[in-house]
Short mmCIF file of C-alpha atoms in Angstrom, two decimals:
data_model
loop_
_atom_site.label_atom_id
_atom_site.label_comp_id
_atom_site.label_asym_id
_atom_site.label_seq_id
_atom_site.Cartn_x
_atom_site.Cartn_y
_atom_site.Cartn_z
CA UNK A 248 -39.70 -12.90 5.12
CA UNK A 249 -36.20 -11.90 6.04
CA UNK A 250 -34.77 -8.91 7.85
CA UNK A 251 -32.56 -6.83 5.65
CA UNK A 252 -30.47 -3.74 6.30
CA UNK A 253 -30.47 -1.96 2.95
CA UNK A 254 -28.21 0.86 1.90
CA UNK A 255 -28.67 3.11 -1.01
CA UNK A 256 -26.05 5.16 -2.84
CA UNK A 257 -26.71 8.11 -0.46
CA UNK A 258 -25.68 5.97 2.52
CA UNK A 259 -29.12 5.92 4.14
CA UNK A 260 -29.50 2.63 5.98
CA UNK A 261 -32.94 1.42 7.02
CA UNK A 262 -34.38 -1.72 8.49
CA UNK A 263 -36.68 -3.29 5.90
CA UNK A 264 -38.58 -6.44 5.28
CA UNK A 265 -37.47 -8.07 2.02
CA UNK A 266 -39.04 -11.36 0.86
CA UNK A 267 -36.63 -14.06 -0.13
CA UNK A 268 -39.06 -15.21 -2.83
CA UNK A 269 -42.54 -13.79 -3.30
CA UNK A 270 -43.35 -16.17 -6.12
CA UNK A 271 -43.49 -13.52 -8.82
CA UNK A 272 -40.68 -15.07 -10.83
CA UNK A 273 -39.79 -18.73 -11.22
CA UNK A 274 -36.15 -19.79 -11.25
CA UNK A 275 -35.68 -23.31 -12.58
CA UNK A 276 -33.39 -25.80 -10.95
CA UNK A 277 -31.34 -25.86 -14.16
CA UNK A 278 -30.71 -22.12 -13.85
CA UNK A 279 -29.75 -22.48 -10.20
CA UNK A 280 -27.24 -25.19 -11.02
CA UNK A 281 -25.72 -23.10 -13.83
CA UNK A 282 -25.49 -20.15 -11.46
CA UNK A 283 -23.76 -22.26 -8.78
CA UNK A 284 -21.32 -23.63 -11.37
CA UNK A 285 -20.57 -20.09 -12.54
CA UNK A 286 -19.81 -19.06 -8.98
CA UNK A 287 -17.73 -22.20 -8.35
CA UNK A 288 -15.74 -21.45 -11.47
CA UNK A 289 -14.65 -18.01 -10.35
CA UNK A 290 -14.14 -19.07 -6.75
CA UNK A 291 -11.96 -22.03 -7.64
CA UNK A 292 -10.04 -20.28 -10.40
CA UNK A 293 -9.05 -17.73 -7.76
CA UNK A 294 -8.30 -20.42 -5.12
CA UNK A 295 -6.29 -22.81 -7.25
CA UNK A 296 -3.12 -20.90 -7.88
CA UNK A 297 0.52 -21.78 -7.43
CA UNK A 298 0.09 -22.78 -3.74
CA UNK A 299 -2.36 -25.55 -4.55
CA UNK A 300 0.30 -27.16 -6.76
CA UNK A 301 3.42 -26.30 -4.81
CA UNK A 302 3.46 -26.67 -0.99
CA UNK A 303 7.30 -26.26 -1.07
CA UNK A 304 7.31 -23.09 0.96
CA UNK A 305 5.05 -24.51 3.66
CA UNK A 306 6.94 -27.74 3.93
CA UNK A 307 10.27 -25.85 4.29
CA UNK A 308 8.79 -23.42 6.78
CA UNK A 309 7.30 -25.91 9.20
CA UNK A 310 9.93 -28.59 8.33
CA UNK A 311 7.32 -31.32 8.23
CA UNK A 312 4.83 -32.49 5.55
CA UNK A 313 2.82 -34.06 8.34
CA UNK A 314 2.30 -30.70 10.06
CA UNK A 315 1.41 -29.29 6.62
CA UNK A 316 -1.42 -31.79 6.35
CA UNK A 317 -2.63 -30.85 9.85
CA UNK A 318 -2.58 -27.15 8.83
CA UNK A 319 -4.69 -27.99 5.75
CA UNK A 320 -7.21 -29.70 8.02
CA UNK A 321 -7.27 -26.78 10.43
CA UNK A 322 -7.83 -24.32 7.63
CA UNK A 323 -10.40 -26.66 6.15
CA UNK A 324 -12.34 -26.19 9.38
CA UNK A 325 -11.76 -22.42 9.70
CA UNK A 326 -12.72 -21.57 6.12
CA UNK A 327 -16.39 -22.86 6.23
CA UNK A 328 -16.91 -20.60 9.28
CA UNK A 329 -15.65 -17.62 7.19
CA UNK A 330 -17.60 -18.80 4.23
CA UNK A 331 -20.80 -18.90 6.28
CA UNK A 332 -20.21 -15.35 7.59
CA UNK A 333 -19.76 -14.04 4.05
CA UNK A 334 -22.80 -15.93 2.73
CA UNK A 335 -25.13 -14.35 5.23
CA UNK A 336 -23.57 -10.88 4.75
CA UNK A 337 -23.94 -11.32 1.03
CA UNK A 338 -27.58 -12.32 1.36
CA UNK A 339 -28.27 -9.44 3.72
CA UNK A 340 -26.76 -6.95 1.22
CA UNK A 341 -29.01 -8.01 -1.67
CA UNK A 342 -30.16 -6.68 -4.06
CA UNK A 343 -27.40 -4.10 -4.23
CA UNK A 344 -23.85 -3.69 -2.98
CA UNK A 345 -20.89 -6.03 -2.97
CA UNK A 346 -18.16 -7.16 -0.60
CA UNK A 347 -16.75 -5.78 2.60
CA UNK A 348 -17.33 -2.15 1.63
CA UNK A 349 -21.08 -2.74 1.67
CA UNK A 350 -20.97 -4.88 4.86
CA UNK A 351 -18.91 -2.46 6.87
CA UNK A 352 -20.90 0.59 5.78
CA UNK A 353 -24.17 -1.08 6.71
CA UNK A 354 -22.87 -2.18 10.17
CA UNK A 355 -21.50 1.28 11.10
CA UNK A 356 -24.44 3.36 9.87
CA UNK A 357 -25.16 6.29 10.41
CA UNK A 358 -21.44 6.97 9.91
CA UNK A 359 -21.04 7.63 6.21
CA UNK A 360 -19.21 5.15 3.98
CA UNK A 361 -16.96 3.54 6.65
CA UNK A 362 -16.55 0.73 4.08
CA UNK A 363 -14.37 2.96 1.99
CA UNK A 364 -11.59 1.97 4.38
CA UNK A 365 -11.82 -1.50 2.88
CA UNK A 366 -11.98 -0.13 -0.63
CA UNK A 367 -8.73 1.74 -0.04
CA UNK A 368 -6.90 -1.35 1.18
CA UNK A 369 -8.47 -3.71 -1.40
CA UNK A 370 -7.71 -1.48 -4.34
CA UNK A 371 -4.19 -0.53 -3.38
CA UNK A 372 -2.99 -3.68 -1.46
CA UNK A 373 -5.08 -6.78 -1.26
CA UNK A 374 -5.87 -7.42 -4.92
CA UNK A 375 -2.95 -5.92 -6.73
CA UNK A 376 -0.45 -7.60 -4.42
CA UNK A 377 -1.71 -11.03 -5.13
CA UNK A 378 -2.02 -10.25 -8.83
CA UNK A 379 1.62 -9.21 -9.04
CA UNK A 380 2.78 -12.18 -6.88
CA UNK A 381 0.85 -14.72 -8.93
CA UNK A 382 1.76 -13.24 -12.29
CA UNK A 383 5.46 -13.35 -11.43
CA UNK A 384 5.07 -16.89 -10.23
CA UNK A 385 3.38 -17.85 -13.46
CA UNK A 386 6.19 -16.24 -15.45
CA UNK A 387 8.86 -17.95 -13.37
CA UNK A 388 7.39 -21.44 -13.93
CA UNK A 389 6.72 -20.78 -17.62
CA UNK A 390 10.44 -19.76 -18.10
CA UNK A 391 11.67 -22.71 -16.02
CA UNK A 392 11.78 -25.07 -19.00
CA UNK A 393 14.85 -23.25 -20.43
CA UNK A 394 16.19 -21.33 -17.41
CA UNK A 395 16.09 -24.43 -15.20
CA UNK A 396 15.61 -22.13 -12.17
CA UNK A 397 12.94 -19.79 -10.75
CA UNK A 398 15.20 -16.78 -10.85
CA UNK A 399 13.49 -13.38 -11.07
CA UNK A 400 15.01 -11.06 -13.68
CA UNK A 401 13.94 -8.51 -16.28
CA UNK A 402 12.89 -11.36 -18.66
CA UNK A 403 10.62 -12.71 -15.91
CA UNK A 404 9.12 -9.21 -15.35
CA UNK A 405 8.52 -8.73 -19.08
CA UNK A 406 6.78 -12.11 -19.27
CA UNK A 407 4.75 -11.29 -16.21
CA UNK A 408 3.60 -8.01 -17.67
CA UNK A 409 2.77 -9.64 -20.97
CA UNK A 410 0.50 -12.06 -19.11
CA UNK A 411 -1.25 -9.16 -17.33
CA UNK A 412 -1.69 -7.48 -20.74
CA UNK A 413 -3.16 -10.59 -22.35
CA UNK A 414 -5.61 -11.12 -19.53
CA UNK A 415 -6.60 -7.45 -19.54
CA UNK A 416 -7.05 -7.58 -23.34
CA UNK A 417 -9.44 -10.49 -23.47
CA UNK A 418 -11.44 -9.15 -20.47
CA UNK A 419 -11.77 -5.81 -22.27
CA UNK A 420 -12.92 -7.53 -25.46
CA UNK A 421 -15.73 -9.65 -24.06
CA UNK A 422 -17.23 -10.81 -20.77
CA UNK A 423 -18.32 -14.01 -22.51
CA UNK A 424 -14.76 -14.75 -23.60
CA UNK A 425 -13.60 -14.11 -20.03
CA UNK A 426 -16.16 -16.52 -18.65
CA UNK A 427 -15.24 -19.24 -21.16
CA UNK A 428 -11.48 -18.88 -20.45
CA UNK A 429 -11.93 -18.74 -16.71
CA UNK A 430 -14.15 -21.82 -16.51
CA UNK A 431 -11.98 -23.78 -18.95
CA UNK A 432 -8.93 -23.03 -16.81
CA UNK A 433 -10.58 -24.10 -13.59
CA UNK A 434 -11.75 -27.34 -15.12
CA UNK A 435 -8.25 -28.03 -16.43
CA UNK A 436 -6.75 -27.36 -12.99
CA UNK A 437 -9.20 -29.61 -11.14
CA UNK A 438 -8.56 -32.47 -13.57
CA UNK A 439 -4.78 -32.01 -13.26
CA UNK A 440 -4.84 -32.06 -9.45
CA UNK A 441 -7.15 -35.20 -9.50
CA UNK A 442 -4.58 -36.96 -11.82
CA UNK A 443 -1.73 -36.05 -9.45
CA UNK A 444 -3.75 -37.31 -6.46
CA UNK A 445 -4.61 -40.61 -8.21
CA UNK A 446 -1.00 -41.22 -9.06
CA UNK A 447 0.03 -40.61 -5.48
CA UNK A 448 -2.70 -42.91 -4.10
CA UNK A 449 -1.72 -45.61 -6.59
CA UNK A 450 1.95 -45.50 -5.56
CA UNK A 451 0.99 -45.40 -1.89
CA UNK A 452 -0.36 -48.91 -2.17
CA UNK A 453 3.17 -50.24 -3.07
CA UNK A 454 5.44 -47.76 -1.29
CA UNK A 455 4.72 -45.79 1.89
CA UNK A 456 8.25 -45.39 3.25
CA UNK A 457 8.08 -41.58 2.94
CA UNK A 458 5.20 -41.47 5.41
CA UNK A 459 7.27 -42.91 8.28
CA UNK A 460 8.79 -39.64 9.42
CA UNK A 461 6.32 -36.97 8.32
CA UNK A 462 6.08 -35.51 11.86
CA UNK A 463 9.74 -35.72 12.68
CA UNK A 464 10.31 -31.96 13.41
CA UNK A 465 10.72 -29.82 16.58
CA UNK A 466 7.76 -27.74 17.80
CA UNK A 467 7.86 -24.18 16.39
CA UNK A 468 4.80 -22.01 17.07
CA UNK A 469 6.07 -19.10 14.95
CA UNK A 470 6.65 -21.38 11.95
CA UNK A 471 3.19 -22.94 12.40
CA UNK A 472 1.57 -19.47 12.46
CA UNK A 473 3.45 -18.46 9.33
CA UNK A 474 2.53 -21.74 7.73
CA UNK A 475 -1.07 -21.23 8.67
CA UNK A 476 -1.37 -17.94 6.82
CA UNK A 477 0.19 -19.55 3.72
CA UNK A 478 -2.32 -22.39 3.86
CA UNK A 479 -5.15 -19.86 4.33
CA UNK A 480 -3.82 -18.16 1.24
CA UNK A 481 -4.34 -21.48 -0.58
CA UNK A 482 -8.02 -21.45 0.47
CA UNK A 483 -8.42 -17.68 -0.18
CA UNK A 484 -11.07 -17.03 -2.83
CA UNK A 485 -14.05 -18.84 -1.34
CA UNK A 486 -15.75 -15.40 -1.00
CA UNK A 487 -14.91 -14.28 -4.60
CA UNK A 488 -18.57 -14.72 -5.60
CA UNK A 489 -19.55 -12.11 -3.01
CA UNK A 490 -17.90 -9.45 -5.25
CA UNK A 491 -19.52 -10.77 -8.45
CA UNK A 492 -23.09 -11.23 -7.30
CA UNK A 493 -24.24 -8.13 -9.26
CA UNK A 494 -23.28 -10.09 -12.44
CA UNK A 495 -26.62 -11.96 -11.77
CA UNK A 496 -28.53 -8.64 -11.70
CA UNK A 497 -30.41 -9.44 -8.45
CA UNK A 498 -33.74 -7.64 -7.90
CA UNK A 499 -35.93 -7.17 -4.78
CA UNK A 500 -38.72 -9.32 -6.31
CA UNK A 501 -36.54 -12.43 -6.41
CA UNK A 502 -33.57 -12.88 -4.09
CA UNK A 503 -33.61 -16.67 -3.87
CA UNK A 504 -31.53 -17.13 -7.02
CA UNK A 505 -28.45 -15.05 -6.00
CA UNK A 506 -28.81 -16.32 -2.37
CA UNK A 507 -28.58 -19.92 -3.48
CA UNK A 508 -25.57 -19.13 -5.64
CA UNK A 509 -23.82 -17.39 -2.74
CA UNK A 510 -24.52 -20.32 -0.35
CA UNK A 511 -23.60 -23.34 -2.41
CA UNK A 512 -20.74 -21.95 -4.52
CA UNK A 513 -18.94 -20.72 -1.39
CA UNK A 514 -19.33 -23.85 0.77
CA UNK A 515 -18.71 -26.28 -2.15
CA UNK A 516 -15.50 -24.30 -3.06
CA UNK A 517 -14.06 -24.87 0.40
CA UNK A 518 -14.85 -28.60 0.26
CA UNK A 519 -13.32 -29.10 -3.14
CA UNK A 520 -10.28 -27.13 -2.18
CA UNK A 521 -9.65 -29.19 0.93
CA UNK A 522 -10.02 -32.51 -0.87
CA UNK A 523 -7.77 -31.48 -3.81
CA UNK A 524 -5.01 -29.90 -1.66
CA UNK A 525 -4.97 -32.62 0.92
CA UNK A 526 -4.75 -35.41 -1.68
CA UNK A 527 -2.11 -33.52 -3.72
CA UNK A 528 0.10 -33.08 -0.68
CA UNK A 529 -0.37 -36.75 0.13
CA UNK A 530 0.75 -37.58 -3.42
CA UNK A 531 3.81 -35.36 -3.11
CA UNK A 532 4.73 -37.10 0.23
CA UNK A 533 4.37 -40.52 -1.34
CA UNK A 534 6.37 -39.82 -4.52
CA UNK A 535 8.90 -37.12 -3.44
CA UNK A 536 9.04 -37.29 0.35
CA UNK A 537 10.71 -34.70 2.60
CA UNK A 538 14.38 -34.61 3.34
CA UNK A 539 15.32 -31.92 5.86
CA UNK A 540 18.90 -31.93 4.50
CA UNK A 541 17.85 -31.31 0.86
CA UNK A 542 19.68 -28.26 -0.41
CA UNK A 543 18.45 -28.11 -3.99
CA UNK A 544 16.30 -25.38 -5.46
CA UNK A 545 13.99 -27.59 -7.52
CA UNK A 546 10.37 -27.13 -6.29
CA UNK A 547 8.27 -30.12 -5.24
CA UNK A 548 6.02 -30.30 -8.30
CA UNK A 549 9.01 -30.48 -10.68
CA UNK A 550 10.65 -33.14 -8.53
CA UNK A 551 7.36 -35.05 -8.57
CA UNK A 552 7.25 -34.90 -12.41
CA UNK A 553 10.87 -35.90 -12.70
CA UNK A 554 10.41 -38.94 -10.44
CA UNK A 555 7.60 -40.16 -12.68
CA UNK A 556 8.53 -39.08 -16.21
CA UNK A 557 12.08 -37.85 -16.01
CA UNK A 558 12.96 -34.44 -17.51
CA UNK A 559 9.74 -34.37 -19.58
CA UNK A 560 7.72 -34.67 -16.39
CA UNK A 561 9.71 -31.86 -14.77
CA UNK A 562 8.98 -29.45 -17.66
CA UNK A 563 5.36 -30.60 -17.77
CA UNK A 564 4.78 -29.82 -14.07
CA UNK A 565 6.34 -26.35 -14.49
CA UNK A 566 3.98 -25.57 -17.35
CA UNK A 567 1.03 -26.83 -15.26
CA UNK A 568 1.90 -24.60 -12.33
CA UNK A 569 2.32 -21.60 -14.75
CA UNK A 570 -1.20 -22.28 -16.20
CA UNK A 571 -2.65 -22.57 -12.73
CA UNK A 572 -1.20 -19.22 -11.60
CA UNK A 573 -2.29 -17.61 -14.88
CA UNK A 574 -5.89 -18.70 -14.15
CA UNK A 575 -5.72 -17.37 -10.63
CA UNK A 576 -4.60 -13.94 -11.97
CA UNK A 577 -7.38 -13.94 -14.52
CA UNK A 578 -10.09 -14.54 -11.87
CA UNK A 579 -8.68 -11.85 -9.50
CA UNK A 580 -8.45 -9.26 -12.32
CA UNK A 581 -12.09 -9.92 -13.19
CA UNK A 582 -13.06 -9.28 -9.58
CA UNK A 583 -10.71 -6.38 -9.06
CA UNK A 584 -12.38 -4.36 -11.81
CA UNK A 585 -15.81 -4.89 -10.27
CA UNK A 586 -14.58 -3.60 -6.89
CA UNK A 587 -13.15 -0.44 -8.51
CA UNK A 588 -16.54 0.17 -10.22
CA UNK A 589 -18.57 -0.24 -7.02
CA UNK A 590 -16.14 1.94 -5.04
CA UNK A 591 -16.50 4.70 -7.67
CA UNK A 592 -20.27 4.43 -7.66
CA UNK A 593 -20.44 5.01 -3.89
CA UNK A 594 -18.16 8.08 -3.81
CA UNK A 595 -14.88 6.46 -2.86
CA UNK A 596 -13.11 8.73 -5.40
CA UNK A 597 -13.51 12.47 -6.04
CA UNK A 598 -16.46 13.08 -8.40
CA UNK A 599 -14.36 14.12 -11.39
CA UNK A 600 -12.36 10.86 -11.19
CA UNK A 601 -15.20 8.54 -10.11
CA UNK A 602 -17.31 9.49 -13.17
CA UNK A 603 -14.66 7.60 -15.28
CA UNK A 604 -15.04 4.37 -13.38
CA UNK A 605 -18.81 4.04 -12.87
CA UNK A 606 -19.84 2.66 -16.24
CA UNK A 607 -19.21 -0.15 -18.76
CA UNK A 608 -17.55 0.35 -22.13
CA UNK A 609 -20.42 0.69 -24.60
CA UNK A 610 -18.74 -1.26 -27.46
CA UNK A 611 -18.41 -4.51 -25.55
CA UNK A 612 -20.25 -3.94 -22.24
CA UNK A 613 -16.99 -4.52 -20.36
CA UNK A 614 -15.13 -2.47 -17.65
CA UNK A 615 -12.50 -0.98 -19.97
CA UNK A 616 -11.39 1.93 -17.78
CA UNK A 617 -11.31 -0.07 -14.63
CA UNK A 618 -9.25 -2.84 -16.32
CA UNK A 619 -6.77 -0.35 -17.73
CA UNK A 620 -6.42 1.44 -14.37
CA UNK A 621 -5.60 -1.80 -12.55
CA UNK A 622 -3.18 -2.87 -15.32
CA UNK A 623 -1.12 0.29 -15.02
CA UNK A 624 -1.13 0.14 -11.22
CA UNK A 625 0.03 -3.51 -11.24
CA UNK A 626 2.69 -2.54 -13.76
CA UNK A 627 4.06 0.03 -11.24
CA UNK A 628 4.01 -2.58 -8.48
CA UNK A 629 5.93 -4.92 -10.78
CA UNK A 630 8.78 -2.38 -11.04
CA UNK A 631 8.84 -2.21 -7.24
CA UNK A 632 8.89 -5.98 -7.24
CA UNK A 633 11.99 -5.92 -9.43
CA UNK A 634 13.71 -3.22 -7.33
CA UNK A 635 13.20 -5.19 -4.12
CA UNK A 636 14.56 -8.32 -5.79
CA UNK A 637 17.64 -6.58 -7.24
CA UNK A 638 18.67 -5.17 -3.89
CA UNK A 639 17.73 -8.29 -1.92
CA UNK A 640 15.32 -6.41 0.33
CA UNK A 641 13.38 -9.64 0.82
CA UNK A 642 14.42 -13.27 0.35
CA UNK A 643 11.24 -14.18 -1.60
CA UNK A 644 9.49 -11.14 -2.96
CA UNK A 645 6.57 -13.20 -4.29
CA UNK A 646 5.87 -14.48 -0.79
CA UNK A 647 6.29 -10.88 0.52
CA UNK A 648 3.46 -9.60 -1.73
CA UNK A 649 1.30 -12.68 -1.10
CA UNK A 650 1.68 -12.40 2.69
CA UNK A 651 0.79 -8.67 2.60
CA UNK A 652 -2.30 -9.44 0.57
CA UNK A 653 -3.49 -12.36 2.75
CA UNK A 654 -2.76 -10.55 6.04
CA UNK A 655 -4.84 -7.53 4.90
CA UNK A 656 -7.58 -9.89 3.74
CA UNK A 657 -7.59 -11.61 7.20
CA UNK A 658 -8.02 -8.23 8.91
CA UNK A 659 -11.12 -7.68 6.83
CA UNK A 660 -12.43 -11.19 7.37
CA UNK A 661 -12.34 -10.37 11.10
CA UNK A 662 -13.96 -6.99 10.42
CA UNK A 663 -16.71 -8.68 8.37
CA UNK A 664 -17.45 -11.17 11.13
CA UNK A 665 -17.75 -8.30 13.61
CA UNK A 666 -20.06 -6.44 11.18
CA UNK A 667 -22.35 -9.47 10.91
CA UNK A 668 -22.39 -9.66 14.75
CA UNK A 669 -23.46 -5.97 14.88
CA UNK A 670 -26.17 -6.37 12.25
CA UNK A 671 -27.69 -9.46 13.95
CA UNK A 672 -27.66 -7.76 17.39
CA UNK A 673 -29.22 -4.67 15.91
CA UNK A 674 -32.05 -6.69 14.42
CA UNK A 675 -32.47 -8.55 17.70
CA UNK A 676 -32.65 -5.30 19.69
CA UNK A 677 -35.39 -4.03 17.37
CA UNK A 678 -37.39 -7.23 18.04
CA UNK A 679 -37.07 -7.96 14.35
CA UNK A 680 -34.73 -10.92 14.49
CA UNK A 681 -35.98 -13.05 11.66
CA UNK A 682 -33.00 -14.01 9.54
CA UNK A 683 -32.46 -14.84 5.86
CA UNK A 684 -34.18 -18.14 5.11
CA UNK A 685 -31.37 -19.29 2.89
CA UNK A 686 -28.76 -19.28 5.65
CA UNK A 687 -28.54 -17.83 9.20
CA UNK A 688 -25.59 -18.74 11.38
CA UNK A 689 -25.63 -18.67 15.15
CA UNK A 690 -23.92 -15.79 17.00
CA UNK A 691 -21.48 -18.24 18.69
CA UNK A 692 -20.14 -19.31 15.27
CA UNK A 693 -19.46 -15.69 14.36
CA UNK A 694 -17.70 -15.07 17.69
CA UNK A 695 -15.68 -18.27 17.32
CA UNK A 696 -14.52 -17.32 13.78
CA UNK A 697 -13.73 -13.78 14.90
CA UNK A 698 -11.62 -14.94 17.84
CA UNK A 699 -9.74 -17.44 15.66
CA UNK A 700 -8.80 -14.86 13.06
CA UNK A 701 -7.77 -12.34 15.76
CA UNK A 702 -5.59 -14.99 17.38
CA UNK A 703 -3.90 -15.84 14.05
CA UNK A 704 -3.35 -12.09 13.30
CA UNK A 705 -1.54 -11.73 16.67
CA UNK A 706 0.43 -15.04 16.64
CA UNK A 707 1.85 -14.25 13.23
CA UNK A 708 4.19 -11.70 14.84
CA UNK A 709 5.93 -14.55 16.74
CA UNK A 710 9.12 -15.37 14.82
CA UNK A 711 9.99 -18.83 13.70
CA UNK A 712 13.31 -20.40 14.85
CA UNK A 713 14.78 -20.19 11.37
CA UNK A 714 12.97 -17.02 10.32
CA UNK A 715 14.56 -13.78 9.07
CA UNK A 716 14.10 -10.48 10.84
CA UNK A 717 12.13 -9.14 7.84
CA UNK A 718 9.21 -11.58 8.45
CA UNK A 719 6.81 -8.96 10.03
CA UNK A 720 7.43 -6.25 7.35
CA UNK A 721 4.51 -7.36 5.15
CA UNK A 722 2.18 -7.48 8.17
CA UNK A 723 3.28 -4.00 9.30
CA UNK A 724 2.67 -2.67 5.76
CA UNK A 725 -0.83 -4.15 5.87
CA UNK A 726 -1.63 -2.42 9.18
CA UNK A 727 -0.09 0.85 7.94
CA UNK A 728 -2.32 0.85 4.88
CA UNK A 729 -5.39 0.06 7.02
CA UNK A 730 -4.54 2.97 9.34
CA UNK A 731 -3.94 5.26 6.37
CA UNK A 732 -7.31 4.23 4.98
CA UNK A 733 -8.96 5.13 8.36
CA UNK A 734 -7.24 8.52 8.34
CA UNK A 735 -8.32 9.31 4.79
CA UNK A 736 -11.92 8.20 5.46
CA UNK A 737 -12.01 10.31 8.67
CA UNK A 738 -10.68 13.43 6.92
CA UNK A 739 -13.14 13.12 4.04
CA UNK A 740 -16.06 12.34 6.33
CA UNK A 741 -15.21 15.36 8.49
CA UNK A 742 -14.99 17.57 5.37
CA UNK A 743 -18.39 16.26 4.20
CA UNK A 744 -19.96 16.84 7.63
CA UNK A 745 -18.70 20.44 7.67
CA UNK A 746 -20.02 21.05 4.21
CA UNK A 747 -23.44 19.56 5.22
CA UNK A 748 -23.55 21.79 8.34
CA UNK A 749 -22.71 24.83 6.27
CA UNK A 750 -25.48 24.00 3.85
CA UNK A 751 -27.98 23.55 6.66
CA UNK A 752 -26.91 26.87 8.26
CA UNK A 753 -27.26 28.63 4.89
CA UNK A 754 -30.73 27.10 4.38
CA UNK A 755 -31.82 28.17 7.90
CA UNK A 756 -30.64 31.65 7.30
CA UNK A 757 -32.44 31.81 3.97
CA UNK A 758 -35.65 30.68 5.61
CA UNK A 759 -35.25 33.22 8.40
CA UNK A 760 -34.71 35.97 5.75
CA UNK A 761 -37.83 34.93 3.85
CA UNK A 762 -39.88 34.83 7.07
CA UNK A 763 -38.75 38.33 8.09
CA UNK A 764 -39.45 39.65 4.63
CA UNK A 765 -42.93 38.14 4.82
CA UNK A 766 -43.66 39.84 8.17
CA UNK A 767 -42.45 43.14 6.83
#
């Protein structure tokens, strides 16, 4: 038996005993493996975007490929902590509810729907920002073969929007088609990164001169902090399955199946990401190397391809990065539509609007309205993207959007860790401290992860030696949106409370009137 804090649509949280598996249904090992592979596919397709193929920004920022490898190791240690937190939160939320909205609302009960603060930030910042950033990146690399640069212009924007439209179109048509495309893309990306890694390892046996000075750079805490968030962005997506768990239609009579999927797909995703990214960076160091005086604009993957296959290799690598980013966008859009649906079901939007976003399209059983809503919102953000680029408001607008998304996500990773701490303490204080049998992590792991994320959030405001003054803008925007979400939630909660009090007063008055009439 496992202790579970359940929350229904009316926001009434209760402590209940839910069996992990009461034996009424049998889930075969084959089905478990297929479920884990499904979760792995969507996790890794989200994780493996441009950053997995192109560490150029990180190398330039920290001015050392060796430090970059160290950052990948550090994030490879941090990410399993976060993954474990989300696994237990996901298991505790079964059989209903997804993501941080559910976890935060459960933890802060009896306050109503505190998790809507996350929904506000996720729907308007976290997911659309990374979608726009990755779609522009995909367009840039796709157009590289004839532009010979990664310039952002109106052609780039048109290509980016076309990609968003294509992804939206096939996800509207069929969930099965979406699954096939997503899992085909992730398999392609894994094989590609393995080939790059093997080439690098093979060359390392005969030439390791580029490894001699990989740590030859001055200490720069601000640069390391900024590099850390970019590496964490490379790992981001290990919790993607937490938002998709309702795709498995979990029920209270058998929670082992979704629990196993949550556990293994998340942890394995982190392990695979670390191996692929570390080996890929090692391959780039071996073949390309790092020259602090290099002034060219050619990204590392294209230089890697050119070193091996000349101009053909350069074009091939640009196409591979474009495909990788396209797959990342596809996975995020699939998840984004599910978050919109769940937020609407729990009253995040006014009733007249939410009724539009709580159901599937009957023709194909897909989330038509949710997908169209996110497409048009991302289209609007794309215009902002172009305006900022035209007027040089930020040096790298793609990084700007990505940093805003990742920083907001980190705030909620910390919030989720704190929520799990609250839930476990609450169960302990009620002398009902049995935990989910699939995974239960110690309190000290939760506290350690929480402190690490808080430290990173704070240290990111330290400027790097070569940084521009606009470096904290994306972080300030993230905090501003979080604060705005808190204000909106507080105003709506206050209005609901007043309406409830008025209803109770009217009910009491009616009962008094009936009682007086009865006495007369």
